[in-house]
Amino acid sequence: QKEVEQDPGPLSVPEGAIVSLNCTYSNSAFQYFMWYRQYSRKGPELLMYTYSSGNKEDGRFTAQVDKSSKYISLFIRDSQPSDSATYLCAMSNNNNDMRFGAGTRLTVKP
Amino acid sequence: KAGVTQTPRYLIKTRGQQVTLSCSPISGHRSVSWYQQTPGQGLQFLFEYFSETQRNKGNFPGRFSGRQFSNSRSEMNVSTLELGDSALYLCASSLDPDRIYEQYFGPGTRLTVT
């Protein structure tokens, strides 16, 4: 079993939909939880990070962490075609060891 | 502020050759990490450098090595290339190792081994 599980999709939604992207993990030592967006043939771009449990909002993006369930989510409101990309979750422990999910490929159709 | 830069962007090499990739971190960032990204394995950690010292290393063979210079720029080297080394090699920088949760990636070097 991988330390971080992420449904690779692909996920296709119409423009304006609310998108929910999720990851589960097995290592309770993870403390920081990150979401990256990666466009085709580009490097990952940090969207946001969260420490421990709770919610964090940045514009149309909301990250949620539920440490008791070892489950993290990224919600995208009012999705746009420009949001079409692969979304990677990542997490790190106090030893700065990072693990990435496999990435979910999202397509937002006009 | 300029982002992380990587050179070259594309490389084609033959099995058995060696290759050196270069990374310049964001100005003021002193920690540099390297990753390999492939469709099958996803993003895998190679190694991390801080103050010219390798602090952490992933589960890769010794053919993969790296170094960091006093200006925080970093290079990684792969010797005796194998077909399976074909991948996107990503460099990421952060202010320091304790802020790895806030690291920024470069565009990557796409290496093709034939």
PDB file of C-alpha atoms in Angstrom:
ATOM      1  CA  GLN A   1       0.000   0.000   0.000  1.00  0.00           C
ATOM      2  CA  LYS A   2       1.328   3.423  -0.945  1.00  0.00           C
ATOM      3  CA  GLU A   3       1.749   6.020   1.781  1.00  0.00           C
ATOM      4  CA  VAL A   4      -0.351   8.486  -0.223  1.00  0.00           C
ATOM      5  CA  GLU A   5      -3.268   7.401  -2.386  1.00  0.00           C
ATOM      6  CA  GLN A   6      -4.815   9.679  -4.981  1.00  0.00           C
ATOM      7  CA  ASP A   7      -7.353   8.752  -7.632  1.00  0.00           C
ATOM      8  CA  PRO A   8      -5.640   9.438 -10.977  1.00  0.00           C
ATOM      9  CA  GLY A   9      -8.939  10.170 -12.710  1.00  0.00           C
ATOM     10  CA  PRO A  10      -9.356  11.465 -15.313  1.00  0.00           C
ATOM     11  CA  LEU A  11     -12.028  13.771 -13.982  1.00  0.00           C
ATOM     12  CA  SER A  12     -14.101  15.804 -16.419  1.00  0.00           C
ATOM     13  CA  VAL A  13     -16.538  18.518 -15.304  1.00  0.00           C
ATOM     14  CA  PRO A  14     -18.456  21.346 -17.000  1.00  0.00           C
ATOM     15  CA  GLU A  15     -17.354  24.920 -16.538  1.00  0.00           C
ATOM     16  CA  GLY A  16     -18.711  26.433 -13.336  1.00  0.00           C
ATOM     17  CA  ALA A  17     -18.898  23.116 -11.464  1.00  0.00           C
ATOM     18  CA  ILE A  18     -17.476  22.553  -8.004  1.00  0.00           C
ATOM     19  CA  VAL A  19     -14.563  20.155  -8.165  1.00  0.00           C
ATOM     20  CA  SER A  20     -13.527  17.915  -5.294  1.00  0.00           C
ATOM     21  CA  LEU A  21     -10.084  16.323  -5.323  1.00  0.00           C
ATOM     22  CA  ASN A  22      -9.020  13.950  -2.580  1.00  0.00           C
ATOM     23  CA  CYS A  23      -6.111  12.054  -1.112  1.00  0.00           C
ATOM     24  CA  THR A  24      -5.806   9.539   1.671  1.00  0.00           C
ATOM     25  CA  TYR A  25      -2.648   8.680   3.545  1.00  0.00           C
ATOM     26  CA  SER A  26      -1.433   6.106   6.003  1.00  0.00           C
ATOM     27  CA  ASN A  27       1.387   7.832   7.908  1.00  0.00           C
ATOM     28  CA  SER A  28       0.035   9.736  10.895  1.00  0.00           C
ATOM     29  CA  ALA A  29       3.367  11.603  11.187  1.00  0.00           C
ATOM     30  CA  PHE A  30       2.486  13.869   8.269  1.00  0.00           C
ATOM     31  CA  GLN A  31       1.963  17.423   9.504  1.00  0.00           C
ATOM     32  CA  TYR A  32       1.977  19.625   6.408  1.00  0.00           C
ATOM     33  CA  PHE A  33      -0.346  19.043   3.496  1.00  0.00           C
ATOM     34  CA  MET A  34       0.166  20.651   0.104  1.00  0.00           C
ATOM     35  CA  TRP A  35      -1.648  20.893  -3.189  1.00  0.00           C
ATOM     36  CA  TYR A  36       0.165  21.466  -6.459  1.00  0.00           C
ATOM     37  CA  ARG A  37      -1.200  22.138  -9.936  1.00  0.00           C
ATOM     38  CA  GLN A  38       0.780  20.900 -12.904  1.00  0.00           C
ATOM     39  CA  TYR A  39       0.041  21.900 -16.457  1.00  0.00           C
ATOM     40  CA  SER A  40       1.195  19.667 -19.268  1.00  0.00           C
ATOM     41  CA  ARG A  41       4.959  19.776 -19.772  1.00  0.00           C
ATOM     42  CA  LYS A  42       5.441  22.214 -16.870  1.00  0.00           C
ATOM     43  CA  GLY A  43       6.692  21.900 -13.308  1.00  0.00           C
ATOM     44  CA  PRO A  44       4.236  21.651 -10.394  1.00  0.00           C
ATOM     45  CA  GLU A  45       2.963  24.958  -9.046  1.00  0.00           C
ATOM     46  CA  LEU A  46       2.257  25.286  -5.321  1.00  0.00           C
ATOM     47  CA  LEU A  47      -1.390  26.219  -4.794  1.00  0.00           C
ATOM     48  CA  MET A  48      -1.559  26.134  -1.022  1.00  0.00           C
ATOM     49  CA  TYR A  49      -0.384  24.343   2.077  1.00  0.00           C
ATOM     50  CA  THR A  50      -2.081  23.572   5.371  1.00  0.00           C
ATOM     51  CA  TYR A  51      -0.647  22.689   8.726  1.00  0.00           C
ATOM     52  CA  SER A  52      -2.381  19.917  10.663  1.00  0.00           C
ATOM     53  CA  SER A  53      -6.178  19.709  10.541  1.00  0.00           C
ATOM     54  CA  GLY A  54      -8.568  22.389   9.381  1.00  0.00           C
ATOM     55  CA  ASN A  55      -9.548  24.431   6.369  1.00  0.00           C
ATOM     56  CA  LYS A  56      -7.735  27.026   4.335  1.00  0.00           C
ATOM     57  CA  GLU A  57      -9.261  29.164   1.619  1.00  0.00           C
ATOM     58  CA  ASP A  58      -7.557  31.071  -1.186  1.00  0.00           C
ATOM     59  CA  GLY A  59      -9.856  32.569  -3.766  1.00  0.00           C
ATOM     60  CA  ARG A  60     -11.757  29.776  -5.501  1.00  0.00           C
ATOM     61  CA  PHE A  61      -9.643  27.093  -3.796  1.00  0.00           C
ATOM     62  CA  THR A  62     -10.315  25.528  -0.394  1.00  0.00           C
ATOM     63  CA  ALA A  63      -8.109  22.903   1.214  1.00  0.00           C
ATOM     64  CA  GLN A  64      -9.405  20.657   3.973  1.00  0.00           C
ATOM     65  CA  VAL A  65      -7.459  18.313   6.205  1.00  0.00           C
ATOM     66  CA  ASP A  66      -9.015  15.676   8.437  1.00  0.00           C
ATOM     67  CA  LYS A  67      -6.151  14.049  10.303  1.00  0.00           C
ATOM     68  CA  SER A  68      -8.445  11.728  12.240  1.00  0.00           C
ATOM     69  CA  SER A  69      -9.531  10.159   8.953  1.00  0.00           C
ATOM     70  CA  LYS A  70      -6.177  10.673   7.218  1.00  0.00           C
ATOM     71  CA  TYR A  71      -8.039  12.380   4.395  1.00  0.00           C
ATOM     72  CA  ILE A  72      -7.376  15.653   2.599  1.00  0.00           C
ATOM     73  CA  SER A  73      -9.403  17.482  -0.024  1.00  0.00           C
ATOM     74  CA  LEU A  74      -9.089  20.366  -2.430  1.00  0.00           C
ATOM     75  CA  PHE A  75     -12.262  22.081  -3.603  1.00  0.00           C
ATOM     76  CA  ILE A  76     -12.355  24.321  -6.640  1.00  0.00           C
ATOM     77  CA  ARG A  77     -15.384  26.572  -6.926  1.00  0.00           C
ATOM     78  CA  ASP A  78     -16.668  28.006 -10.204  1.00  0.00           C
ATOM     79  CA  SER A  79     -14.198  25.866 -12.149  1.00  0.00           C
ATOM     80  CA  GLN A  80     -12.745  27.341 -15.335  1.00  0.00           C
ATOM     81  CA  PRO A  81     -11.207  25.736 -18.424  1.00  0.00           C
ATOM     82  CA  SER A  82      -7.898  27.222 -17.265  1.00  0.00           C
ATOM     83  CA  ASP A  83      -8.123  24.950 -14.202  1.00  0.00           C
ATOM     84  CA  SER A  84      -7.607  21.943 -16.498  1.00  0.00           C
ATOM     85  CA  ALA A  85      -4.409  20.372 -15.215  1.00  0.00           C
ATOM     86  CA  THR A  86      -3.098  17.570 -13.045  1.00  0.00           C
ATOM     87  CA  TYR A  87      -3.479  18.196  -9.323  1.00  0.00           C
ATOM     88  CA  LEU A  88      -0.979  16.633  -6.963  1.00  0.00           C
ATOM     89  CA  CYS A  89      -1.355  16.288  -3.240  1.00  0.00           C
ATOM     90  CA  ALA A  90       1.772  16.141  -1.115  1.00  0.00           C
ATOM     91  CA  MET A  91       2.543  15.853   2.564  1.00  0.00           C
ATOM     92  CA  SER A  92       5.547  16.092   4.817  1.00  0.00           C
ATOM     93  CA  ASN A  93       6.519  15.083   8.341  1.00  0.00           C
ATOM     94  CA  ASN A  94       8.714  16.819  10.905  1.00  0.00           C
ATOM     95  CA  ASN A  95      11.777  15.250   9.307  1.00  0.00           C
ATOM     96  CA  ASN A  96      10.906  17.093   6.099  1.00  0.00           C
ATOM     97  CA  ASP A  97      10.267  13.833   4.248  1.00  0.00           C
ATOM     98  CA  MET A  98       7.826  14.558   1.435  1.00  0.00           C
ATOM     99  CA  ARG A  99       5.491  12.170  -0.305  1.00  0.00           C
ATOM    100  CA  PHE A 100       3.372  12.907  -3.335  1.00  0.00           C
ATOM    101  CA  GLY A 101       0.152  11.456  -4.621  1.00  0.00           C
ATOM    102  CA  ALA A 102       0.021  10.152  -8.179  1.00  0.00           C
ATOM    103  CA  GLY A 103      -1.973  13.194  -9.322  1.00  0.00           C
ATOM    104  CA  THR A 104      -5.544  13.603 -10.598  1.00  0.00           C
ATOM    105  CA  ARG A 105      -5.994  14.791 -14.159  1.00  0.00           C
ATOM    106  CA  LEU A 106      -8.818  17.337 -14.339  1.00  0.00           C
ATOM    107  CA  THR A 107     -10.516  18.652 -17.457  1.00  0.00           C
ATOM    108  CA  VAL A 108     -12.996  21.530 -17.230  1.00  0.00           C
ATOM    109  CA  LYS A 109     -15.097  21.705 -20.370  1.00  0.00           C
ATOM    110  CA  PRO A 110     -16.440  25.082 -21.619  1.00  0.00           C
TER     111      PRO A 110
ATOM    112  CA  LYS B   1      11.397  37.693  -8.197  1.00  0.00           C
ATOM    113  CA  ALA B   2      12.591  35.131 -10.732  1.00  0.00           C
ATOM    114  CA  GLY B   3      11.463  31.551 -10.258  1.00  0.00           C
ATOM    115  CA  VAL B   4      13.475  28.361 -10.182  1.00  0.00           C
ATOM    116  CA  THR B   5      15.355  27.850 -13.427  1.00  0.00           C
ATOM    117  CA  GLN B   6      16.620  24.590 -14.841  1.00  0.00           C
ATOM    118  CA  THR B   7      18.921  23.926 -17.744  1.00  0.00           C
ATOM    119  CA  PRO B   8      18.793  22.373 -20.170  1.00  0.00           C
ATOM    120  CA  ARG B   9      15.064  21.965 -20.712  1.00  0.00           C
ATOM    121  CA  TYR B  10      15.412  18.958 -22.996  1.00  0.00           C
ATOM    122  CA  LEU B  11      18.107  16.335 -23.398  1.00  0.00           C
ATOM    123  CA  ILE B  12      18.496  13.239 -25.517  1.00  0.00           C
ATOM    124  CA  LYS B  13      21.221  10.829 -24.471  1.00  0.00           C
ATOM    125  CA  THR B  14      22.291   7.320 -25.312  1.00  0.00           C
ATOM    126  CA  ARG B  15      22.441   4.398 -22.900  1.00  0.00           C
ATOM    127  CA  GLY B  16      25.722   4.319 -21.025  1.00  0.00           C
ATOM    128  CA  GLN B  17      26.354   8.053 -21.270  1.00  0.00           C
ATOM    129  CA  GLN B  18      26.295  10.409 -18.334  1.00  0.00           C
ATOM    130  CA  VAL B  19      24.398  13.659 -17.919  1.00  0.00           C
ATOM    131  CA  THR B  20      24.540  16.747 -15.712  1.00  0.00           C
ATOM    132  CA  LEU B  21      21.478  18.869 -14.993  1.00  0.00           C
ATOM    133  CA  SER B  22      21.587  22.327 -13.473  1.00  0.00           C
ATOM    134  CA  CYS B  23      19.231  24.188 -11.144  1.00  0.00           C
ATOM    135  CA  SER B  24      19.225  27.795  -9.948  1.00  0.00           C
ATOM    136  CA  PRO B  25      16.907  28.340  -6.957  1.00  0.00           C
ATOM    137  CA  ILE B  26      14.802  31.373  -6.223  1.00  0.00           C
ATOM    138  CA  SER B  27      16.961  34.186  -4.886  1.00  0.00           C
ATOM    139  CA  GLY B  28      17.336  33.783  -1.114  1.00  0.00           C
ATOM    140  CA  HIS B  29      16.322  30.132  -1.124  1.00  0.00           C
ATOM    141  CA  ARG B  30      19.027  27.933   0.300  1.00  0.00           C
ATOM    142  CA  SER B  31      17.431  24.491   0.161  1.00  0.00           C
ATOM    143  CA  VAL B  32      17.261  22.599  -3.130  1.00  0.00           C
ATOM    144  CA  SER B  33      15.542  19.275  -3.732  1.00  0.00           C
ATOM    145  CA  TRP B  34      15.545  17.088  -6.815  1.00  0.00           C
ATOM    146  CA  TYR B  35      12.747  14.829  -7.994  1.00  0.00           C
ATOM    147  CA  GLN B  36      12.187  12.364 -10.788  1.00  0.00           C
ATOM    148  CA  GLN B  37       8.742  12.289 -12.378  1.00  0.00           C
ATOM    149  CA  THR B  38       7.562   9.433 -14.589  1.00  0.00           C
ATOM    150  CA  PRO B  39       4.066   8.379 -15.667  1.00  0.00           C
ATOM    151  CA  GLY B  40       4.398   5.076 -13.861  1.00  0.00           C
ATOM    152  CA  GLN B  41       6.013   6.111 -10.575  1.00  0.00           C
ATOM    153  CA  GLY B  42       4.874   9.707 -10.260  1.00  0.00           C
ATOM    154  CA  LEU B  43       7.041  12.186  -8.360  1.00  0.00           C
ATOM    155  CA  GLN B  44       9.877  10.524  -6.490  1.00  0.00           C
ATOM    156  CA  PHE B  45      12.341  12.276  -4.228  1.00  0.00           C
ATOM    157  CA  LEU B  46      16.002  12.037  -5.240  1.00  0.00           C
ATOM    158  CA  PHE B  47      17.914  14.188  -2.764  1.00  0.00           C
ATOM    159  CA  GLU B  48      17.951  17.463  -0.881  1.00  0.00           C
ATOM    160  CA  TYR B  49      20.799  19.915  -0.377  1.00  0.00           C
ATOM    161  CA  PHE B  50      21.270  22.713   2.096  1.00  0.00           C
ATOM    162  CA  SER B  51      24.456  24.681   2.776  1.00  0.00           C
ATOM    163  CA  GLU B  52      26.315  22.545   0.232  1.00  0.00           C
ATOM    164  CA  THR B  53      25.473  19.386   2.191  1.00  0.00           C
ATOM    165  CA  GLN B  54      23.227  16.533   1.173  1.00  0.00           C
ATOM    166  CA  ARG B  55      20.707  16.266   3.980  1.00  0.00           C
ATOM    167  CA  ASN B  56      18.385  13.646   2.635  1.00  0.00           C
ATOM    168  CA  LYS B  57      18.470  11.023  -0.077  1.00  0.00           C
ATOM    169  CA  GLY B  58      15.738   8.998  -1.720  1.00  0.00           C
ATOM    170  CA  ASN B  59      15.841   5.375  -2.755  1.00  0.00           C
ATOM    171  CA  PHE B  60      17.828   5.697  -5.973  1.00  0.00           C
ATOM    172  CA  PRO B  61      21.014   3.908  -7.039  1.00  0.00           C
ATOM    173  CA  GLY B  62      24.412   5.497  -6.617  1.00  0.00           C
ATOM    174  CA  ARG B  63      24.435   6.424 -10.311  1.00  0.00           C
ATOM    175  CA  PHE B  64      22.388   9.435  -9.228  1.00  0.00           C
ATOM    176  CA  SER B  65      24.397  12.077  -7.457  1.00  0.00           C
ATOM    177  CA  GLY B  66      24.276  15.779  -6.853  1.00  0.00           C
ATOM    178  CA  ARG B  67      25.962  18.744  -5.316  1.00  0.00           C
ATOM    179  CA  GLN B  68      25.241  22.259  -4.220  1.00  0.00           C
ATOM    180  CA  PHE B  69      27.449  25.273  -4.595  1.00  0.00           C
ATOM    181  CA  SER B  70      28.029  28.158  -2.192  1.00  0.00           C
ATOM    182  CA  ASN B  71      25.534  30.317  -4.126  1.00  0.00           C
ATOM    183  CA  SER B  72      22.873  27.593  -3.570  1.00  0.00           C
ATOM    184  CA  ARG B  73      22.856  26.569  -7.216  1.00  0.00           C
ATOM    185  CA  SER B  74      22.724  22.809  -7.599  1.00  0.00           C
ATOM    186  CA  GLU B  75      23.601  20.166 -10.121  1.00  0.00           C
ATOM    187  CA  MET B  76      22.637  16.550 -10.398  1.00  0.00           C
ATOM    188  CA  ASN B  77      24.478  13.913 -12.340  1.00  0.00           C
ATOM    189  CA  VAL B  78      23.361  10.573 -13.665  1.00  0.00           C
ATOM    190  CA  SER B  79      26.071   8.203 -14.813  1.00  0.00           C
ATOM    191  CA  THR B  80      25.776   5.109 -17.006  1.00  0.00           C
ATOM    192  CA  LEU B  81      22.327   6.081 -18.244  1.00  0.00           C
ATOM    193  CA  GLU B  82      19.662   3.407 -18.593  1.00  0.00           C
ATOM    194  CA  LEU B  83      16.462   3.485 -20.644  1.00  0.00           C
ATOM    195  CA  GLY B  84      14.481   3.673 -17.400  1.00  0.00           C
ATOM    196  CA  ASP B  85      16.129   6.964 -16.517  1.00  0.00           C
ATOM    197  CA  SER B  86      13.981   8.695 -19.127  1.00  0.00           C
ATOM    198  CA  ALA B  87      11.901  11.109 -17.077  1.00  0.00           C
ATOM    199  CA  LEU B  88      11.184  14.691 -16.168  1.00  0.00           C
ATOM    200  CA  TYR B  89      13.730  15.817 -13.585  1.00  0.00           C
ATOM    201  CA  LEU B  90      12.440  18.553 -11.353  1.00  0.00           C
ATOM    202  CA  CYS B  91      14.282  20.856  -9.042  1.00  0.00           C
ATOM    203  CA  ALA B  92      12.511  22.650  -6.213  1.00  0.00           C
ATOM    204  CA  SER B  93      13.737  25.299  -3.801  1.00  0.00           C
ATOM    205  CA  SER B  94      12.640  26.558  -0.403  1.00  0.00           C
ATOM    206  CA  LEU B  95      13.999  29.103   2.043  1.00  0.00           C
ATOM    207  CA  ASP B  96      15.383  26.337   4.217  1.00  0.00           C
ATOM    208  CA  PRO B  97      14.754  22.625   4.809  1.00  0.00           C
ATOM    209  CA  ASP B  98      12.247  23.320   7.566  1.00  0.00           C
ATOM    210  CA  ARG B  99      10.022  25.076   5.042  1.00  0.00           C
ATOM    211  CA  ILE B 100       9.880  22.220   2.569  1.00  0.00           C
ATOM    212  CA  TYR B 101       6.098  22.597   2.656  1.00  0.00           C
ATOM    213  CA  GLU B 102       6.596  25.868   0.796  1.00  0.00           C
ATOM    214  CA  GLN B 103       8.868  24.745  -1.991  1.00  0.00           C
ATOM    215  CA  TYR B 104       8.665  25.970  -5.556  1.00  0.00           C
ATOM    216  CA  PHE B 105       9.411  23.877  -8.594  1.00  0.00           C
ATOM    217  CA  GLY B 106      11.266  24.696 -11.751  1.00  0.00           C
ATOM    218  CA  PRO B 107      10.005  23.757 -15.219  1.00  0.00           C
ATOM    219  CA  GLY B 108      12.046  20.570 -15.260  1.00  0.00           C
ATOM    220  CA  THR B 109      14.522  18.948 -17.593  1.00  0.00           C
ATOM    221  CA  ARG B 110      13.020  16.289 -19.821  1.00  0.00           C
ATOM    222  CA  LEU B 111      15.606  13.562 -20.319  1.00  0.00           C
ATOM    223  CA  THR B 112      15.165  10.952 -23.002  1.00  0.00           C
ATOM    224  CA  VAL B 113      17.534   7.980 -23.036  1.00  0.00           C
ATOM    225  CA  THR B 114      17.691   5.996 -26.273  1.00  0.00           C
TER     226      THR B 114
END
